[in-house]
mmCIF file of N, CA and C in Angstrom:
data_model
loop_
_atom_site.group_PDB
_atom_site.id
_atom_site.type_symbol
_atom_site.label_atom_id
_atom_site.label_comp_id
_atom_site.label_asym_id
_atom_site.label_seq_id
_atom_site.Cartn_x
_atom_site.Cartn_y
_atom_site.Cartn_z
ATOM 1 N N MET A 1256 106.010 67.926 87.529
ATOM 2 C CA MET A 1256 105.534 68.965 88.688
ATOM 3 C C MET A 1256 104.509 68.960 87.615
ATOM 4 N N ALA A 1257 103.139 69.129 88.385
ATOM 5 C CA ALA A 1257 102.024 69.488 87.962
ATOM 6 C C ALA A 1257 101.010 71.205 88.637
ATOM 7 N N GLU A 1258 100.768 71.386 87.661
ATOM 8 C CA GLU A 1258 100.699 73.308 87.390
ATOM 9 C C GLU A 1258 99.307 73.548 88.731
ATOM 10 N N GLU A 1259 99.646 74.905 88.509
ATOM 11 C CA GLU A 1259 98.282 75.196 89.600
ATOM 12 C C GLU A 1259 97.303 75.637 88.876
ATOM 13 N N ASP A 1260 96.579 74.966 89.559
ATOM 14 C CA ASP A 1260 94.744 75.684 88.689
ATOM 15 C C ASP A 1260 94.869 76.979 88.685
ATOM 16 N N PRO A 1261 94.085 78.013 87.701
ATOM 17 C CA PRO A 1261 94.517 79.295 87.655
ATOM 18 C C PRO A 1261 93.773 80.485 89.207
ATOM 19 N N LEU A 1262 92.159 79.273 88.767
ATOM 20 C CA LEU A 1262 91.029 80.565 90.027
ATOM 21 C C LEU A 1262 92.201 80.157 91.631
ATOM 22 N N GLN A 1263 92.494 78.494 91.265
ATOM 23 C CA GLN A 1263 93.617 78.929 92.717
ATOM 24 C C GLN A 1263 94.335 79.645 93.863
ATOM 25 N N LYS A 1264 94.992 79.803 92.249
ATOM 26 C CA LYS A 1264 96.588 80.986 91.838
ATOM 27 C C LYS A 1264 95.569 82.056 92.445
ATOM 28 N N ILE A 1265 94.836 82.883 91.976
ATOM 29 C CA ILE A 1265 94.050 83.927 92.254
ATOM 30 C C ILE A 1265 93.502 84.154 93.782
ATOM 31 N N GLN A 1266 92.820 82.676 94.233
ATOM 32 C CA GLN A 1266 92.258 82.627 95.773
ATOM 33 C C GLN A 1266 93.400 82.783 96.961
ATOM 34 N N ASN A 1267 94.449 82.227 96.245
ATOM 35 C CA ASN A 1267 96.005 81.870 96.966
ATOM 36 C C ASN A 1267 95.956 83.636 97.024
ATOM 37 N N GLU A 1268 96.379 84.494 96.406
ATOM 38 C CA GLU A 1268 97.125 85.590 95.495
ATOM 39 C C GLU A 1268 95.747 86.659 96.584
ATOM 40 N N ALA A 1269 94.361 86.121 96.296
ATOM 41 C CA ALA A 1269 93.812 87.306 97.127
ATOM 42 C C ALA A 1269 93.795 87.143 98.830
ATOM 43 N N ILE A 1270 94.073 85.875 99.013
ATOM 44 C CA ILE A 1270 93.563 85.419 100.533
ATOM 45 C C ILE A 1270 95.181 86.318 101.200
ATOM 46 N N LEU A 1271 95.939 86.224 100.868
ATOM 47 C CA LEU A 1271 97.220 87.276 101.568
ATOM 48 C C LEU A 1271 97.271 88.286 101.086
ATOM 49 N N GLU A 1272 96.799 88.706 99.747
ATOM 50 C CA GLU A 1272 96.743 90.151 100.026
ATOM 51 C C GLU A 1272 95.364 90.484 101.072
ATOM 52 N N CYS A 1273 94.701 90.070 101.374
ATOM 53 C CA CYS A 1273 93.349 90.741 101.905
ATOM 54 C C CYS A 1273 94.323 90.834 103.604
ATOM 55 N N GLN A 1274 94.761 89.950 103.551
ATOM 56 C CA GLN A 1274 95.368 89.298 104.694
ATOM 57 C C GLN A 1274 96.598 90.989 105.425
ATOM 58 N N LYS A 1275 97.674 90.890 104.198
ATOM 59 C CA LYS A 1275 97.778 91.920 104.307
ATOM 60 C C LYS A 1275 97.280 94.108 105.007
ATOM 61 N N LEU A 1276 96.451 93.926 104.740
ATOM 62 C CA LEU A 1276 95.460 94.468 104.295
ATOM 63 C C LEU A 1276 94.796 94.930 105.802
ATOM 64 N N GLY A 1277 95.245 93.585 106.948
ATOM 65 C CA GLY A 1277 94.473 93.556 107.636
ATOM 66 C C GLY A 1277 92.867 93.581 108.336
ATOM 67 N N LEU A 1278 92.726 92.924 107.351
ATOM 68 C CA LEU A 1278 90.974 92.456 107.085
ATOM 69 C C LEU A 1278 90.301 91.546 107.534
ATOM 70 N N THR A 1279 89.614 91.439 108.414
ATOM 71 C CA THR A 1279 88.713 89.861 109.712
ATOM 72 C C THR A 1279 89.107 88.837 108.612
ATOM 73 N N GLU A 1280 88.369 87.430 109.218
ATOM 74 C CA GLU A 1280 89.363 86.226 108.321
ATOM 75 C C GLU A 1280 87.736 86.024 108.102
ATOM 76 N N THR A 1281 85.798 86.864 108.496
ATOM 77 C CA THR A 1281 85.629 86.781 107.516
ATOM 78 C C THR A 1281 85.622 87.116 106.299
ATOM 79 N N GLU A 1282 86.025 88.714 106.053
ATOM 80 C CA GLU A 1282 86.300 90.324 105.306
ATOM 81 C C GLU A 1282 87.460 89.330 104.558
ATOM 82 N N VAL A 1283 88.302 88.627 104.879
ATOM 83 C CA VAL A 1283 89.163 87.735 103.970
ATOM 84 C C VAL A 1283 88.362 87.086 103.229
ATOM 85 N N VAL A 1284 87.750 85.668 104.139
ATOM 86 C CA VAL A 1284 87.325 84.646 103.094
ATOM 87 C C VAL A 1284 86.215 85.148 101.568
ATOM 88 N N THR A 1285 85.297 86.377 102.343
ATOM 89 C CA THR A 1285 84.292 87.100 101.215
ATOM 90 C C THR A 1285 84.443 87.418 100.216
ATOM 91 N N ASP A 1286 86.098 88.185 100.172
ATOM 92 C CA ASP A 1286 86.718 88.857 99.146
ATOM 93 C C ASP A 1286 87.615 88.097 98.400
ATOM 94 N N ALA A 1287 87.647 86.674 98.845
ATOM 95 C CA ALA A 1287 88.594 85.870 98.106
ATOM 96 C C ALA A 1287 87.381 84.811 97.369
ATOM 97 N N ALA A 1288 86.279 84.796 97.986
ATOM 98 C CA ALA A 1288 85.496 84.435 96.970
ATOM 99 C C ALA A 1288 84.730 85.298 96.013
ATOM 100 N N ALA A 1289 84.863 86.668 95.973
ATOM 101 C CA ALA A 1289 84.580 87.226 94.926
ATOM 102 C C ALA A 1289 85.487 87.521 94.027
ATOM 103 N N PHE A 1290 86.868 87.820 94.425
ATOM 104 C CA PHE A 1290 87.910 87.267 93.130
ATOM 105 C C PHE A 1290 87.705 86.092 92.782
ATOM 106 N N VAL A 1291 87.425 85.358 93.203
ATOM 107 C CA VAL A 1291 87.632 83.851 91.975
ATOM 108 C C VAL A 1291 86.526 84.227 91.027
ATOM 109 N N LYS A 1292 85.034 84.743 91.804
ATOM 110 C CA LYS A 1292 83.894 84.548 90.521
ATOM 111 C C LYS A 1292 84.223 85.551 89.663
ATOM 112 N N VAL A 1293 85.066 86.851 89.965
ATOM 113 C CA VAL A 1293 85.694 87.815 88.834
ATOM 114 C C VAL A 1293 86.992 87.941 89.163
ATOM 115 N N PRO A 1294 87.732 87.652 88.581
ATOM 116 C CA PRO A 1294 89.487 87.264 88.725
ATOM 117 C C PRO A 1294 89.992 88.780 88.361
ATOM 118 N N ALA A 1295 88.739 89.737 87.225
ATOM 119 C CA ALA A 1295 89.337 90.995 87.200
ATOM 120 C C ALA A 1295 89.845 92.001 87.942
ATOM 121 N N GLN A 1296 88.580 91.439 88.945
ATOM 122 C CA GLN A 1296 88.332 91.677 90.277
ATOM 123 C C GLN A 1296 90.151 92.071 90.642
ATOM 124 N N MET A 1297 90.797 90.940 90.598
ATOM 125 C CA MET A 1297 92.328 90.240 91.881
ATOM 126 C C MET A 1297 92.609 91.502 90.516
ATOM 127 N N SER A 1298 92.590 91.251 89.805
ATOM 128 C CA SER A 1298 94.004 92.273 88.359
ATOM 129 C C SER A 1298 93.716 93.686 88.614
ATOM 130 N N MET A 1299 92.772 94.098 88.937
ATOM 131 C CA MET A 1299 92.146 95.967 89.350
ATOM 132 C C MET A 1299 93.185 95.868 91.072
ATOM 133 N N LEU A 1300 92.738 95.147 91.873
ATOM 134 C CA LEU A 1300 93.261 95.278 93.067
ATOM 135 C C LEU A 1300 94.786 95.301 93.224
ATOM 136 N N LEU A 1301 95.367 94.647 92.603
ATOM 137 C CA LEU A 1301 97.048 94.689 92.171
ATOM 138 C C LEU A 1301 97.305 95.771 91.513
ATOM 139 N N ALA A 1302 96.657 96.094 90.227
ATOM 140 C CA ALA A 1302 97.214 97.269 89.997
ATOM 141 C C ALA A 1302 96.521 99.221 90.629
ATOM 142 N N LEU A 1303 96.185 98.491 91.723
ATOM 143 C CA LEU A 1303 96.104 100.073 92.241
ATOM 144 C C LEU A 1303 96.980 99.424 93.071
ATOM 145 N N PRO A 1304 97.405 101.389 93.258
ATOM 146 C CA PRO A 1304 98.956 102.121 94.479
ATOM 147 C C PRO A 1304 98.304 101.217 95.899
ATOM 148 N N GLU A 1305 99.584 100.748 96.665
ATOM 149 C CA GLU A 1305 98.472 99.887 98.056
ATOM 150 C C GLU A 1305 98.091 100.516 98.622
ATOM 151 N N SER A 1306 98.360 102.307 98.604
ATOM 152 C CA SER A 1306 97.579 102.985 99.384
ATOM 153 C C SER A 1306 96.005 103.044 99.011
ATOM 154 N N LEU A 1307 95.793 102.102 97.323
ATOM 155 C CA LEU A 1307 93.906 102.229 97.609
ATOM 156 C C LEU A 1307 93.395 100.629 97.732
ATOM 157 N N ARG A 1308 94.587 99.615 97.688
ATOM 158 C CA ARG A 1308 93.985 98.711 97.545
ATOM 159 C C ARG A 1308 92.696 98.203 98.978
ATOM 160 N N ARG A 1309 93.197 98.639 100.131
ATOM 161 C CA ARG A 1309 91.932 98.302 101.174
ATOM 162 C C ARG A 1309 90.513 99.215 100.907
ATOM 163 N N GLU A 1310 90.644 100.401 100.841
ATOM 164 C CA GLU A 1310 89.331 100.826 100.172
ATOM 165 C C GLU A 1310 88.243 100.436 98.568
ATOM 166 N N TYR A 1311 89.321 100.070 97.766
ATOM 167 C CA TYR A 1311 88.788 98.857 96.761
ATOM 168 C C TYR A 1311 88.236 97.282 97.065
ATOM 169 N N VAL A 1312 88.958 97.262 98.720
ATOM 170 C CA VAL A 1312 88.617 95.637 99.002
ATOM 171 C C VAL A 1312 86.933 95.879 99.482
ATOM 172 N N LEU A 1313 87.445 96.861 100.939
ATOM 173 C CA LEU A 1313 85.934 97.175 101.367
ATOM 174 C C LEU A 1313 84.680 97.290 100.244
ATOM 175 N N LYS A 1314 85.172 98.430 99.637
ATOM 176 C CA LYS A 1314 83.925 98.308 98.610
ATOM 177 C C LYS A 1314 83.423 97.093 97.530
ATOM 178 N N ILE A 1315 84.279 96.033 97.677
ATOM 179 C CA ILE A 1315 83.673 94.677 96.946
ATOM 180 C C ILE A 1315 83.118 94.032 98.456
ATOM 181 N N LEU A 1316 83.348 93.970 99.482
ATOM 182 C CA LEU A 1316 82.933 93.721 100.910
ATOM 183 C C LEU A 1316 81.365 94.390 100.954
ATOM 184 N N ALA A 1317 81.241 95.855 100.510
ATOM 185 C CA ALA A 1317 79.973 96.368 100.580
ATOM 186 C C ALA A 1317 78.791 96.369 99.687
ATOM 187 N N GLU A 1318 79.505 95.633 98.200
ATOM 188 C CA GLU A 1318 78.767 95.083 97.687
ATOM 189 C C GLU A 1318 77.740 93.426 96.811
ATOM 190 N N PHE A 1319 78.740 93.174 98.058
ATOM 191 C CA PHE A 1319 78.496 91.475 97.928
ATOM 192 C C PHE A 1319 77.252 90.710 99.068
ATOM 193 N N ASP A 1320 76.373 90.064 98.439
ATOM 194 C CA ASP A 1320 74.832 89.846 98.747
ATOM 195 C C ASP A 1320 75.361 88.248 98.829
ATOM 196 N N PHE A 1321 75.463 88.473 100.577
ATOM 197 C CA PHE A 1321 75.931 87.460 100.956
ATOM 198 C C PHE A 1321 74.533 86.151 101.013
ATOM 199 N N SER A 1322 73.350 86.658 100.326
ATOM 200 C CA SER A 1322 72.054 85.795 100.733
ATOM 201 C C SER A 1322 72.443 84.943 99.060
ATOM 202 N N THR A 1323 72.921 85.642 98.278
ATOM 203 C CA THR A 1323 73.261 84.876 96.766
ATOM 204 C C THR A 1323 74.324 84.976 96.422
ATOM 205 N N ASP A 1324 75.564 85.433 97.320
ATOM 206 C CA ASP A 1324 76.732 84.728 97.206
ATOM 207 C C ASP A 1324 77.680 85.920 95.595
ATOM 208 N N THR A 1325 77.442 86.643 95.275
ATOM 209 C CA THR A 1325 77.116 87.399 94.584
ATOM 210 C C THR A 1325 77.327 89.166 94.797
ATOM 211 N N CYS A 1326 78.224 89.510 94.021
ATOM 212 C CA CYS A 1326 78.271 91.090 94.199
ATOM 213 C C CYS A 1326 77.093 91.967 93.281
ATOM 214 N N PHE A 1327 76.520 92.643 93.735
ATOM 215 C CA PHE A 1327 75.656 93.841 93.453
ATOM 216 C C PHE A 1327 76.292 94.272 91.931
ATOM 217 N N ALA A 1328 77.487 94.948 92.148
ATOM 218 C CA ALA A 1328 77.686 95.683 90.773
ATOM 219 C C ALA A 1328 78.326 95.126 89.733
ATOM 220 N N CYS A 1329 78.630 93.233 89.872
ATOM 221 C CA CYS A 1329 79.247 92.844 88.783
ATOM 222 C C CYS A 1329 78.835 91.174 88.713
ATOM 223 N N THR A 1330 78.747 90.815 87.614
ATOM 224 C CA THR A 1330 78.267 89.545 87.220
ATOM 225 C C THR A 1330 78.554 88.038 87.180
ATOM 226 N N CYS A 1331 78.974 87.969 88.806
ATOM 227 C CA CYS A 1331 79.643 87.113 89.530
ATOM 228 C C CYS A 1331 78.905 85.788 89.203
#
């Protein structure tokens, strides 16, 4: 049985978590891309209490530069 690619695993976790937070489809896709580029962001998300996760994800979205597909606050 082949092991799952670590980036694919992060992306799958990000998608599931963002869907649980009630984000739009566009927000889910954008955040999943950001989490794959900076896996530490996903670790941080999962470490946060559930009550803070939505705010954290929305912060990442606010810092995402759609023209370059990068985050302003990180080195994606």
